[in-house]
Short mmCIF file of C-alpha atoms and ligand atoms in Angstrom, two decimals:
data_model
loop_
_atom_site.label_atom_id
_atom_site.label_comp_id
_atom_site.label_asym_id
_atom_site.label_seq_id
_atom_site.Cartn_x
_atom_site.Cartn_y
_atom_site.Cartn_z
CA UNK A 1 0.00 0.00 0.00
CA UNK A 2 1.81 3.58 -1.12
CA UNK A 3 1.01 6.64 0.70
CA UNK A 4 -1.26 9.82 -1.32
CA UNK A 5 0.98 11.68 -3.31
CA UNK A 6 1.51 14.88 -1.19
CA UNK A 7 1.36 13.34 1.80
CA UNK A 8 4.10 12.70 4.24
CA UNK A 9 5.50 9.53 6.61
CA UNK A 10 7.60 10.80 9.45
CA UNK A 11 9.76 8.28 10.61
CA UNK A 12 12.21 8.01 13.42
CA UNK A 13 15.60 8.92 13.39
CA UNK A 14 18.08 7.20 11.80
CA UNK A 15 15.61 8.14 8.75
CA UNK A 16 15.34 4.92 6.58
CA UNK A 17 15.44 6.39 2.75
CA UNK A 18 15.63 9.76 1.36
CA UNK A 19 12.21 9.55 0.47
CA UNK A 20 10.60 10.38 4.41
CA UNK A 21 10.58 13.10 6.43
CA UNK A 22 11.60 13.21 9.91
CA UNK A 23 9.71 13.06 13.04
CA UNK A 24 12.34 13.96 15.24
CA UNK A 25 13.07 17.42 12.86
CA UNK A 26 9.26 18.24 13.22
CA UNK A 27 9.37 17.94 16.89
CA UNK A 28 12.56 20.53 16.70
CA UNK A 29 10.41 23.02 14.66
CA UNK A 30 7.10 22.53 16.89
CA UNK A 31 9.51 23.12 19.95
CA UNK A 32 10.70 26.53 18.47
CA UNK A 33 7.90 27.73 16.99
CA UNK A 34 6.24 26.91 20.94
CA UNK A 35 9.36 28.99 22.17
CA UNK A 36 9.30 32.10 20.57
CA UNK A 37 5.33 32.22 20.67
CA UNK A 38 5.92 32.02 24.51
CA UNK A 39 8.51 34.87 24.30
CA UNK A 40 5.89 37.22 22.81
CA UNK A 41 3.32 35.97 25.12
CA UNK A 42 1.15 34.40 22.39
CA UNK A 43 -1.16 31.58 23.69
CA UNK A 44 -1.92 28.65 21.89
CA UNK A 45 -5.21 27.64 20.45
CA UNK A 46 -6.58 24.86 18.02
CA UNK A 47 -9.88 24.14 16.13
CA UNK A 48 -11.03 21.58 14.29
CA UNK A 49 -9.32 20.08 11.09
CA UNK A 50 -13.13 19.51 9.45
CA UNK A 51 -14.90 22.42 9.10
CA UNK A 52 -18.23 23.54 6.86
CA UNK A 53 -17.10 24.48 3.55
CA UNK A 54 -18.95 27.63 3.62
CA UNK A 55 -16.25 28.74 6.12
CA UNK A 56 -13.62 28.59 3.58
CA UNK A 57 -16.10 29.44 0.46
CA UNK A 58 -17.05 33.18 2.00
CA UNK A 59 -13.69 35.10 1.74
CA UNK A 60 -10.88 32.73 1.23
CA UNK A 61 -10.46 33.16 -2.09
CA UNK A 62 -10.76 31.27 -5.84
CA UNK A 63 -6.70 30.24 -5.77
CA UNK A 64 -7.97 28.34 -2.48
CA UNK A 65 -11.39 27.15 -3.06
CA UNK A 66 -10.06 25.36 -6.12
CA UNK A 67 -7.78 23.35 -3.86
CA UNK A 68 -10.20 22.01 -1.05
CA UNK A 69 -10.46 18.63 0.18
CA UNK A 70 -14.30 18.93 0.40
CA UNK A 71 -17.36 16.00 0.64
CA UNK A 72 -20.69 15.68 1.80
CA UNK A 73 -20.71 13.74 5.10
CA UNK A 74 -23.03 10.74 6.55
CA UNK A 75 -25.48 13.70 7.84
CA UNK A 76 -25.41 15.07 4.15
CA UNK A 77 -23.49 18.20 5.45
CA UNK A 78 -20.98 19.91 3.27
CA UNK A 79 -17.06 19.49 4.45
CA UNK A 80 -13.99 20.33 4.07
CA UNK A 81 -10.63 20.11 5.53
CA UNK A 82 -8.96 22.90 6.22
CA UNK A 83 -6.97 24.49 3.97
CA UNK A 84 -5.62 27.77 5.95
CA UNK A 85 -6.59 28.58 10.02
CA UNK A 86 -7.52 32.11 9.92
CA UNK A 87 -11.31 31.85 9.16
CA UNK A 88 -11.29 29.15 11.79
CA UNK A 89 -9.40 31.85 14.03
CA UNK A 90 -12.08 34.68 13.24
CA UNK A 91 -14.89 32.12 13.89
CA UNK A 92 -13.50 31.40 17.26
CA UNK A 93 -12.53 35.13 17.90
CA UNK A 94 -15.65 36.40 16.76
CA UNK A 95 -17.83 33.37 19.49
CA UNK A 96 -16.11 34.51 22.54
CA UNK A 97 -14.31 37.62 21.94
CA UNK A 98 -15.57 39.41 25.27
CA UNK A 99 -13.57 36.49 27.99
CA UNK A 100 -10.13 38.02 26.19
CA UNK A 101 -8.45 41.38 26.67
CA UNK A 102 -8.14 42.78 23.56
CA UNK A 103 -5.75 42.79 21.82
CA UNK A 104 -4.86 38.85 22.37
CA UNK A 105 -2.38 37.06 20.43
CA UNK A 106 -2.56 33.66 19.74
CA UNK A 107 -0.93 30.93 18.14
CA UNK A 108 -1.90 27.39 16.26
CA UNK A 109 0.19 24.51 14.81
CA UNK A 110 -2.64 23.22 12.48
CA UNK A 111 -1.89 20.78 9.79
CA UNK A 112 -3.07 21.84 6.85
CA UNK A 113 -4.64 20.21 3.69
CA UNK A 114 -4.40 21.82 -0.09
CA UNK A 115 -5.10 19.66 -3.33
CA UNK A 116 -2.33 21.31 -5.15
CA UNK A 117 -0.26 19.99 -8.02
CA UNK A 118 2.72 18.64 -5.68
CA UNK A 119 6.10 20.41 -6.33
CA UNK A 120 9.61 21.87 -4.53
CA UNK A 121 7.75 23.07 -1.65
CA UNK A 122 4.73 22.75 -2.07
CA UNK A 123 2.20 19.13 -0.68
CA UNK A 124 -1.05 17.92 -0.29
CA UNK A 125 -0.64 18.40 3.87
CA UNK A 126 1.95 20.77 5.62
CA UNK A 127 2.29 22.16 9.16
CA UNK A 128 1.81 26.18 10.09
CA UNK A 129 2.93 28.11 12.20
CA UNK A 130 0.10 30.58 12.66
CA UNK A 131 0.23 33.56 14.90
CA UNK A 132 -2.54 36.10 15.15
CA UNK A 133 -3.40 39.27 17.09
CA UNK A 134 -7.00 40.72 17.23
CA UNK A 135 -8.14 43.97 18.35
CA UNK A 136 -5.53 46.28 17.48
CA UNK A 137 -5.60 48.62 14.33
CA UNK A 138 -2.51 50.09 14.83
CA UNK A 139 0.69 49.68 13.06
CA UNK A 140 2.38 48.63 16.89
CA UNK A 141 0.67 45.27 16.48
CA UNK A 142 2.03 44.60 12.77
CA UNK A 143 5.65 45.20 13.84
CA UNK A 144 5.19 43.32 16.93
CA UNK A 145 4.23 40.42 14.37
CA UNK A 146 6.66 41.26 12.15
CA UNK A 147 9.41 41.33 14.51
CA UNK A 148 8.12 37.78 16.31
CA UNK A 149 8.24 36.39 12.31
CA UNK A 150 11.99 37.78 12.18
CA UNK A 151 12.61 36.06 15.77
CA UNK A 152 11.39 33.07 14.75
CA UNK A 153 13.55 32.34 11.82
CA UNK A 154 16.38 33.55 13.58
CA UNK A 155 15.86 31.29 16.30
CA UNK A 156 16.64 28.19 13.43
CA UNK A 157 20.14 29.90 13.12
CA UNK A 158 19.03 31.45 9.70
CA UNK A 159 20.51 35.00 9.64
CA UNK A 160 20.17 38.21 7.74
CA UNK A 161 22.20 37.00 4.73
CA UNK A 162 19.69 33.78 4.74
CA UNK A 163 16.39 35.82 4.60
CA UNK A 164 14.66 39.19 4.10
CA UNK A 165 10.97 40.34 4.67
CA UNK A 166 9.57 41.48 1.90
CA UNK A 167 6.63 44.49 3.13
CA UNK A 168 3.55 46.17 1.59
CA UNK A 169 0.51 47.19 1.55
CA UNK A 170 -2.48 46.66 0.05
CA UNK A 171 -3.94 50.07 0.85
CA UNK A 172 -0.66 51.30 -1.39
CA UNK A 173 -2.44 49.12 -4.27
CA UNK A 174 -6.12 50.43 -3.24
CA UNK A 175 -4.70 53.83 -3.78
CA UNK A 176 -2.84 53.30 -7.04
CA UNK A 177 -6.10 51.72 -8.12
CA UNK A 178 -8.70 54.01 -7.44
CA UNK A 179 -6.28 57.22 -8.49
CA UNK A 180 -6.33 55.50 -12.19
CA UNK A 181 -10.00 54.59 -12.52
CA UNK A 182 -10.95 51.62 -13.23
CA UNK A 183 -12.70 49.19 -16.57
CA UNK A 184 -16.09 51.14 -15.85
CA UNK A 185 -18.03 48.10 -16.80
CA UNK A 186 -16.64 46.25 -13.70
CA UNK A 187 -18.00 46.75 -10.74
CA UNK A 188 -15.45 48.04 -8.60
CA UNK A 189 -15.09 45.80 -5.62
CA UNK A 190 -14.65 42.98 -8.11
CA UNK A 191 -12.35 44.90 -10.71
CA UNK A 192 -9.98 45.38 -7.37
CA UNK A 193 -9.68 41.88 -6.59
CA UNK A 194 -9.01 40.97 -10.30
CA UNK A 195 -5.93 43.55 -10.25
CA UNK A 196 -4.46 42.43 -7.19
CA UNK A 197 -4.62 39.34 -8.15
CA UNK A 198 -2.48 39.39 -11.15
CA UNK A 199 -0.30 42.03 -8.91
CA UNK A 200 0.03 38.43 -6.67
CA UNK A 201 0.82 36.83 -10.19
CA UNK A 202 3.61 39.44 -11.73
CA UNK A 203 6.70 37.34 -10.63
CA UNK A 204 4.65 33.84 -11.89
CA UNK A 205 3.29 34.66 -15.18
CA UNK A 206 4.86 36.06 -18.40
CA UNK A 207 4.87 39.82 -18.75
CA UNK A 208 3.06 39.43 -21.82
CA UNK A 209 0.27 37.72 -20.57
CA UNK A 210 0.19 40.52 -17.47
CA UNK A 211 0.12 43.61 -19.42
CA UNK A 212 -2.89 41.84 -21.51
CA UNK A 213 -4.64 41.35 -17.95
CA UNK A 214 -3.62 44.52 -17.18
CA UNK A 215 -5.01 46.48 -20.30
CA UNK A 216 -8.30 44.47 -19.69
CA UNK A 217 -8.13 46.76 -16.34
CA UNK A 218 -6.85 49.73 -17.37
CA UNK A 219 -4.02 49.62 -16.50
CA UNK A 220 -0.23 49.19 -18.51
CA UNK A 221 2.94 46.91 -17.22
CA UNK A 222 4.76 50.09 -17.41
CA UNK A 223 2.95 52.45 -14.84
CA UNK A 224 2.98 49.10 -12.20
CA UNK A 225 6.49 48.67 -12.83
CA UNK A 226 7.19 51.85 -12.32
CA UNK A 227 4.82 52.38 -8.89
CA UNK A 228 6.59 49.21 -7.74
CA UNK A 229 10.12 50.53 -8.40
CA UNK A 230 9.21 54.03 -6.36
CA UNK A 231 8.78 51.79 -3.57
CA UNK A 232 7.70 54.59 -1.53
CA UNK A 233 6.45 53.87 1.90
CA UNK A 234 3.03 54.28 3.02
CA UNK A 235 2.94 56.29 6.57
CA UNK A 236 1.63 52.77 8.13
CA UNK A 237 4.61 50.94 6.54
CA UNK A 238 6.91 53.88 7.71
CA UNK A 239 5.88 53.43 11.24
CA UNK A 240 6.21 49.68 11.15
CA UNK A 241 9.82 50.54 9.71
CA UNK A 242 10.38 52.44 12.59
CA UNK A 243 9.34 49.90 15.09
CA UNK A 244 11.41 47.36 13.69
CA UNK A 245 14.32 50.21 13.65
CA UNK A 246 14.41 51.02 17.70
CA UNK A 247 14.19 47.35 18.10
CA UNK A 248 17.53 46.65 15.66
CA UNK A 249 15.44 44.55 13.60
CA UNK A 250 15.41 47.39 10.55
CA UNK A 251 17.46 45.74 8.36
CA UNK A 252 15.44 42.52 8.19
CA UNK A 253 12.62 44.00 6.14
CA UNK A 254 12.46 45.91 2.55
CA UNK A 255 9.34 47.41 1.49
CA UNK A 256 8.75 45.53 -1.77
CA UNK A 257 5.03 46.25 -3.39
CA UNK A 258 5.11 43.38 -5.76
CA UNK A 259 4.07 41.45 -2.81
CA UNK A 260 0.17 41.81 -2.55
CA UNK A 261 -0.15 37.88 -1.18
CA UNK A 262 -3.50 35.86 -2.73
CA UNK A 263 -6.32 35.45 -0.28
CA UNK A 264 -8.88 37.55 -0.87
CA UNK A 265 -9.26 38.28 2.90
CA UNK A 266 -6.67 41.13 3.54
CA UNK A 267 -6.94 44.82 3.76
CA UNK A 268 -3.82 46.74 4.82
CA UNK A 269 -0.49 45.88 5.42
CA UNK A 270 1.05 42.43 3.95
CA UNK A 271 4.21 40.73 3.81
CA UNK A 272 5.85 37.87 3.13
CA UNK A 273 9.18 36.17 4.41
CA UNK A 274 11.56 34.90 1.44
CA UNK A 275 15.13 33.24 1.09
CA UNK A 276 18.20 35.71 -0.20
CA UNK A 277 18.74 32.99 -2.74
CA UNK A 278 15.61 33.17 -4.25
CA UNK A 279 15.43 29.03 -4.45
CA UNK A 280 12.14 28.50 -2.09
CA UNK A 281 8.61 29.69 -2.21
CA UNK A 282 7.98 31.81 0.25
CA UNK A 283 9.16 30.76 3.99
CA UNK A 284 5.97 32.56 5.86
CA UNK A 285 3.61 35.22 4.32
CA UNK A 286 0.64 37.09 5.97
CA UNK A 287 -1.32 40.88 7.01
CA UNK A 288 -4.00 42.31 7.91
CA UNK A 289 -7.62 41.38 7.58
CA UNK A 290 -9.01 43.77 9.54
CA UNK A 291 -12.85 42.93 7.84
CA UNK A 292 -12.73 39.51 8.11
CA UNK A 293 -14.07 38.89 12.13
CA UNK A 294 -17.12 40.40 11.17
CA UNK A 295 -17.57 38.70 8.06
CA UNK A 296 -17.66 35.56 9.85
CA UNK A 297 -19.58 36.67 12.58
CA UNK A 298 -22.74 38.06 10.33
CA UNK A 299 -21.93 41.00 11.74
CA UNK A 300 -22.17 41.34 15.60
CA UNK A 301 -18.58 41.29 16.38
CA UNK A 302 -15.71 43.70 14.07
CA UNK A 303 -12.28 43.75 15.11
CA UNK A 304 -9.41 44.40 13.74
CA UNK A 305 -6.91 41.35 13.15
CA UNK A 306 -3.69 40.52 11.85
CA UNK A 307 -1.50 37.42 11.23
CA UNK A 308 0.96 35.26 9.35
CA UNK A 309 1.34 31.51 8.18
CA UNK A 310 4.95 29.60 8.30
CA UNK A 311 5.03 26.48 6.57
CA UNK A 312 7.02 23.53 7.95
CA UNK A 313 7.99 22.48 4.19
CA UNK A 314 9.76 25.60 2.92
CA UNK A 315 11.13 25.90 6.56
CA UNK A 316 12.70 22.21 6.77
CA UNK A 317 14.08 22.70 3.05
CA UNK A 318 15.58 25.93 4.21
CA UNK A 319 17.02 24.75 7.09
CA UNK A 320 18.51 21.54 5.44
CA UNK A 321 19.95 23.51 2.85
CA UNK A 322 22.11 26.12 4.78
CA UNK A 323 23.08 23.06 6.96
CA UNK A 324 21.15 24.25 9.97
CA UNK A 325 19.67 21.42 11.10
CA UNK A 326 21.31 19.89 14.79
CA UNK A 327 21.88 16.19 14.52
CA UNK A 328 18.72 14.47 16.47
CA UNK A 329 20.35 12.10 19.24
CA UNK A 330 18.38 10.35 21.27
CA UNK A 331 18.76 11.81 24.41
CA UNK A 332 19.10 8.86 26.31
CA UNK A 333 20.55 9.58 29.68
CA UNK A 334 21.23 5.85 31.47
CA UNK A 335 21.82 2.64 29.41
CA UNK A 336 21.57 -0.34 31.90
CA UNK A 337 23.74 -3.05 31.43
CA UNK A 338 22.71 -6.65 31.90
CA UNK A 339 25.40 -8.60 31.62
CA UNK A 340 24.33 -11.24 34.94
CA UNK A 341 21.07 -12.52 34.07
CA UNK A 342 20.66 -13.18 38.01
CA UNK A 343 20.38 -8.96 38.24
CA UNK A 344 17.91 -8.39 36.11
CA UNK A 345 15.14 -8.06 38.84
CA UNK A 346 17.76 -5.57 40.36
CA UNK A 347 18.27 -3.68 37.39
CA UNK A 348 14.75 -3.21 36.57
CA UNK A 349 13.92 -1.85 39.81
CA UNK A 350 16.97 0.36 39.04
CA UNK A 351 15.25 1.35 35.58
CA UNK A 352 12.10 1.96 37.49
CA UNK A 353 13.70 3.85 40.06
CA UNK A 354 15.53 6.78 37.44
CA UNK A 355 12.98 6.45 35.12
CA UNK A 356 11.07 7.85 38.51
CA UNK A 357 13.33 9.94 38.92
CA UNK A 358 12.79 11.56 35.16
CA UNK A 359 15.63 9.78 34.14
CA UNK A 360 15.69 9.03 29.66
CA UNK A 361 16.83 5.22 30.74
CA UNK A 362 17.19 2.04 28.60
CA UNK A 363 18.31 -1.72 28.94
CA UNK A 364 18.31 -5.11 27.05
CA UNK A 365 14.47 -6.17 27.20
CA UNK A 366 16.26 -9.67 26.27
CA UNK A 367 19.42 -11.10 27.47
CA UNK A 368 22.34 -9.82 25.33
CA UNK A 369 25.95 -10.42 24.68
CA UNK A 370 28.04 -7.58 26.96
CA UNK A 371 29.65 -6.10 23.80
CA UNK A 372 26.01 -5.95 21.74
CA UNK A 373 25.11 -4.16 25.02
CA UNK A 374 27.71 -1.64 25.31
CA UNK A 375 27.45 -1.37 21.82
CA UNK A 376 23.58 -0.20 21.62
CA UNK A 377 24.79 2.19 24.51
CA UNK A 378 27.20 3.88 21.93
CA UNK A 379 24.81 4.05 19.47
CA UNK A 380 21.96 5.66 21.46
CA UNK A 381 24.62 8.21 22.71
CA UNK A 382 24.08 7.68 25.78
CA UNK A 383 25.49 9.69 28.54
CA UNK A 384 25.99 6.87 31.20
CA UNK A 385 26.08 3.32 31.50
CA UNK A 386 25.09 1.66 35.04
CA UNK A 387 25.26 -2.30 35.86
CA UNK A 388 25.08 -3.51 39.02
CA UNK A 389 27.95 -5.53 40.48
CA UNK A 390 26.22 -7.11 43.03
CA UNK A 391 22.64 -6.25 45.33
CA UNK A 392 23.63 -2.93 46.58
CA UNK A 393 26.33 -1.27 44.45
CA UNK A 394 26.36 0.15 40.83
CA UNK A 395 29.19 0.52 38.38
CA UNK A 396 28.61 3.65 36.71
CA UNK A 397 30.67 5.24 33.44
CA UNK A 398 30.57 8.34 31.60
CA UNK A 399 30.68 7.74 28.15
CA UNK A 400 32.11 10.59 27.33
CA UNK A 401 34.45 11.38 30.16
CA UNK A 402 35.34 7.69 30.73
CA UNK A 403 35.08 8.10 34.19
CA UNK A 404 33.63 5.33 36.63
CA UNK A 405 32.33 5.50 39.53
CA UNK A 406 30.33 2.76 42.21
CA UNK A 407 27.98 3.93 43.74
CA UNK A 408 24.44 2.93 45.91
CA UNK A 409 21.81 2.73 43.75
CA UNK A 410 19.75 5.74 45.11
CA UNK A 411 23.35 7.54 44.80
CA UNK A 412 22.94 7.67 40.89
CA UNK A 413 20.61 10.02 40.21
CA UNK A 414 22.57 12.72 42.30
CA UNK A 415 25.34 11.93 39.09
CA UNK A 416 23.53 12.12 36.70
CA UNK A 417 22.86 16.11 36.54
CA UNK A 418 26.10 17.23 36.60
P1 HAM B 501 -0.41 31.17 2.82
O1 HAM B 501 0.47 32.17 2.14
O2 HAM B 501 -1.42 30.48 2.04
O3 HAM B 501 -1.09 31.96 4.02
O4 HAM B 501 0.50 30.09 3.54
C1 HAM B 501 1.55 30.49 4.41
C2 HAM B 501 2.78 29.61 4.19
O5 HAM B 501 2.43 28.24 4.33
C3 HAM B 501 3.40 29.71 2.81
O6 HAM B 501 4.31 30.79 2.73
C4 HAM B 501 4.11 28.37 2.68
O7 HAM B 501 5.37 28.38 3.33
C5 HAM B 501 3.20 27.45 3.47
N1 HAM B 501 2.33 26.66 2.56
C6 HAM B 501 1.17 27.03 2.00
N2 HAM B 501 0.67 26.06 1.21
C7 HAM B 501 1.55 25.04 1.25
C8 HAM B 501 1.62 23.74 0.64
N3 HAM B 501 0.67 23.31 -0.17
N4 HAM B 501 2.69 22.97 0.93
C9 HAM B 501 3.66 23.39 1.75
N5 HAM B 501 3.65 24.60 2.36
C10 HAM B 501 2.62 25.42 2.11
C11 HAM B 501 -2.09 31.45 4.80
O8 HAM B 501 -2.41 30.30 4.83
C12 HAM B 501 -2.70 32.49 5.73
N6 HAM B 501 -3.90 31.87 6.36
C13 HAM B 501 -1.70 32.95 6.76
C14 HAM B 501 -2.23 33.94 7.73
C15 HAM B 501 -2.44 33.75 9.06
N7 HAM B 501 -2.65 35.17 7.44
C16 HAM B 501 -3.10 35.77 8.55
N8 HAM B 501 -2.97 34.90 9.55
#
């Protein structure tokens, strides 16, 4: 039986073919992405990974709905796996807004599940990183985002020269827009969303092809080229630039208005996070949607919100890449030789007693040759070995330090923290 194509195994390390991912490297990620949430005092959340399709049908956007997992389940109700968190977010903002101080950030680990046409960097399933704040319209919260995106991918060891953030604006866009006029048999909400997205399109698609879209709109390659290229900062994006400054973080962003990112949900400010090398897809992109908790809430409950998505897939490739990745030992503290059958009860009540004791511990669940012993000892990398020599004493070795040591049992655990 073969696994869906987009789909991952994650095995345990020592991975067994080229071909799987590793659990052990996903657990690193979770852990950091966990850290530096805590760091900015974002609290965790979750929802469900099924959710109506209507939730992801109302302002997610064509790009997306195109690529749902969707089906009508036993109670004839229409499904769909989730694709993206944030409508899921604004649901659950919008429900029980009043029990949080605004604003509140919070962050998800959700997997994730796109029908897309599998490529470099791109599955069927992936892991995000999402982190949100709702309730504040000011440009504080974006750079406090911002500057817990730049955090993050610093805390992998990546560095300036490894990535930039690339900021904008939609409101930049609005503006550009509505100075020009727009295709006046368009109606103008609609004739907007076309243009940004083949804006979201310009570094994907031909020129050709654009300036045809373009002209449909009103609009000619040259004059977006040449708005792009004036790069000049919106006063929002100037104060975010400013945050980021007094924080030494200024260098890690460029304002960069071909980004305009796809979903049809965001309003102001957007950005995405993208390799120096230009080899990945983007690392992490997101903004504001400052409409969108009303949307979902038909109404009774607007607040402003903002957010991004990291993507395990990009992240791992990244990392693996610049050589970033930490080898993943097994952290195993205590390896218990057997080598006496006749101290096995001993040496399980040993086990018991640093496992107890929070001890990582491991012996022979069989009996073993000594050297096949000592041997898996090695290649757990553990820190210690322990065997008992008789009823009451312990021979204990660092395996690193070489140094033994006997000792009473209950003496071991005092050892085994320096
Ligand atoms: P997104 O740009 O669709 O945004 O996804 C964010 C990141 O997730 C991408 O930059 C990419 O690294 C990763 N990603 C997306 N699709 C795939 C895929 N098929 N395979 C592997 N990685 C993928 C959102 O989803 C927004 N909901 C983010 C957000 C949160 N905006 C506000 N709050």
């Amino acid at each position: 039986m073969e696994r869906l194509p987009g789909f991952r195994d994650f095995y345990p390390e020592p991975l067994p073919h080229t071909d799987v991912w590793s659990a052990a490297a996903r657990q690193y990620i979770f852990a950091k992405w966990r850290e530096i949430a805590r760091r900015y005092n974002f609290c965790e959340y979750d929802g469900p990974p099924l959710e109506p399709l209507e939730l992801f049908t109302t302002k997610s956007g064509d790009e997306i709905i195109g690529q749902l997992y969707n089906f009508t389940d036993k109670g004839g109700r229409q499904i769909a796996l989730r694709p993206e968190m944030t409508p899921t977010l604004a649901r659950m903002a919008a429900a029980h807004e009043r029990q949080y101080k605004k604003p509140f950030k919070w962050f998800a680990i959700p997997q994730l599940f796109r029908y897309e046409r599998q490529q470099k960097g791109r599955l069927r399933e992936h892991f995000q990183f999402n982190a949100d704040i709702i309730g504040e319209s000011e440009p504080a919260a974006d750079a406090e985002l911002i500057a817990l995106l730049i955090d993050t991918l610093c805390s992998f060891g990546l560095t300036r020269a490894d990535f930039i953030i690339r900021l904008s604006s939609r409101n930049a866009w609005q503006q550009f827009f509505e100075a020009k006029g727009t295709a006046p048999e368009k109606a103008p909400a609609s004739a907007a969303y076309e243009f940004f997205q083949v804006i979201d399109k310009l570094e994907r698609v031909p020129a050709e092809e654009t300036g045809k879209k373009l002209g449909a709109l009103g609009f000619s390659l040259a004059e977006v080229n040449q708005f792009i290229e004036s790069g000049h900062p919106t006063p929002e994006l100037e104060n975010i630039v400013q945050n980021l400054a007094a924080r030494g973080l200024r260098d890690f962003v460029k304002i960069d208005y071909r980004v305009i990112r796809g979903l049809a949900y965001y309003t102001g400010v957007v950005f995405e996070a993208f390799d120096c090398q230009g080899e990945f897809r983007a690392i992490a992109g997101g903004g504001r949607y400052d409409n969108l908790v009303k949307l979902m809430s038909g109404g009774k409950v607007d607040l402003p919100a903002l957010g991004f998505g990291m993507g395990d897939v990009v992240l791992l490739e990244l990392l693996r890449a610049r050589k970033l990745l930490p080898a993943f030992d097994s952290g195993l503290d205590v390896f218990i030789l057997i080598e006496d059958e006749k101290f096995r009860p001993a040496s399980l009540k040993l086990v018991q007693d640093l496992r107890s004791a929070g001890a990582a511990v491991e012996y022979s669940l069989m009996p073993a040759k000594p050297d096949k012993q000592f041997k898996r000892a090695q290649e757990l990398k553990a820190s210690f070995t322990a065997k008992m020599e008789n009823h009451s004493t312990v021979r204990v070795r660092n395996l690193k330090s070489r140094e033994e040591q006997v000792l009473a049992p209950a003496e071991i655990g005092r050892i085994l923290h320096h």
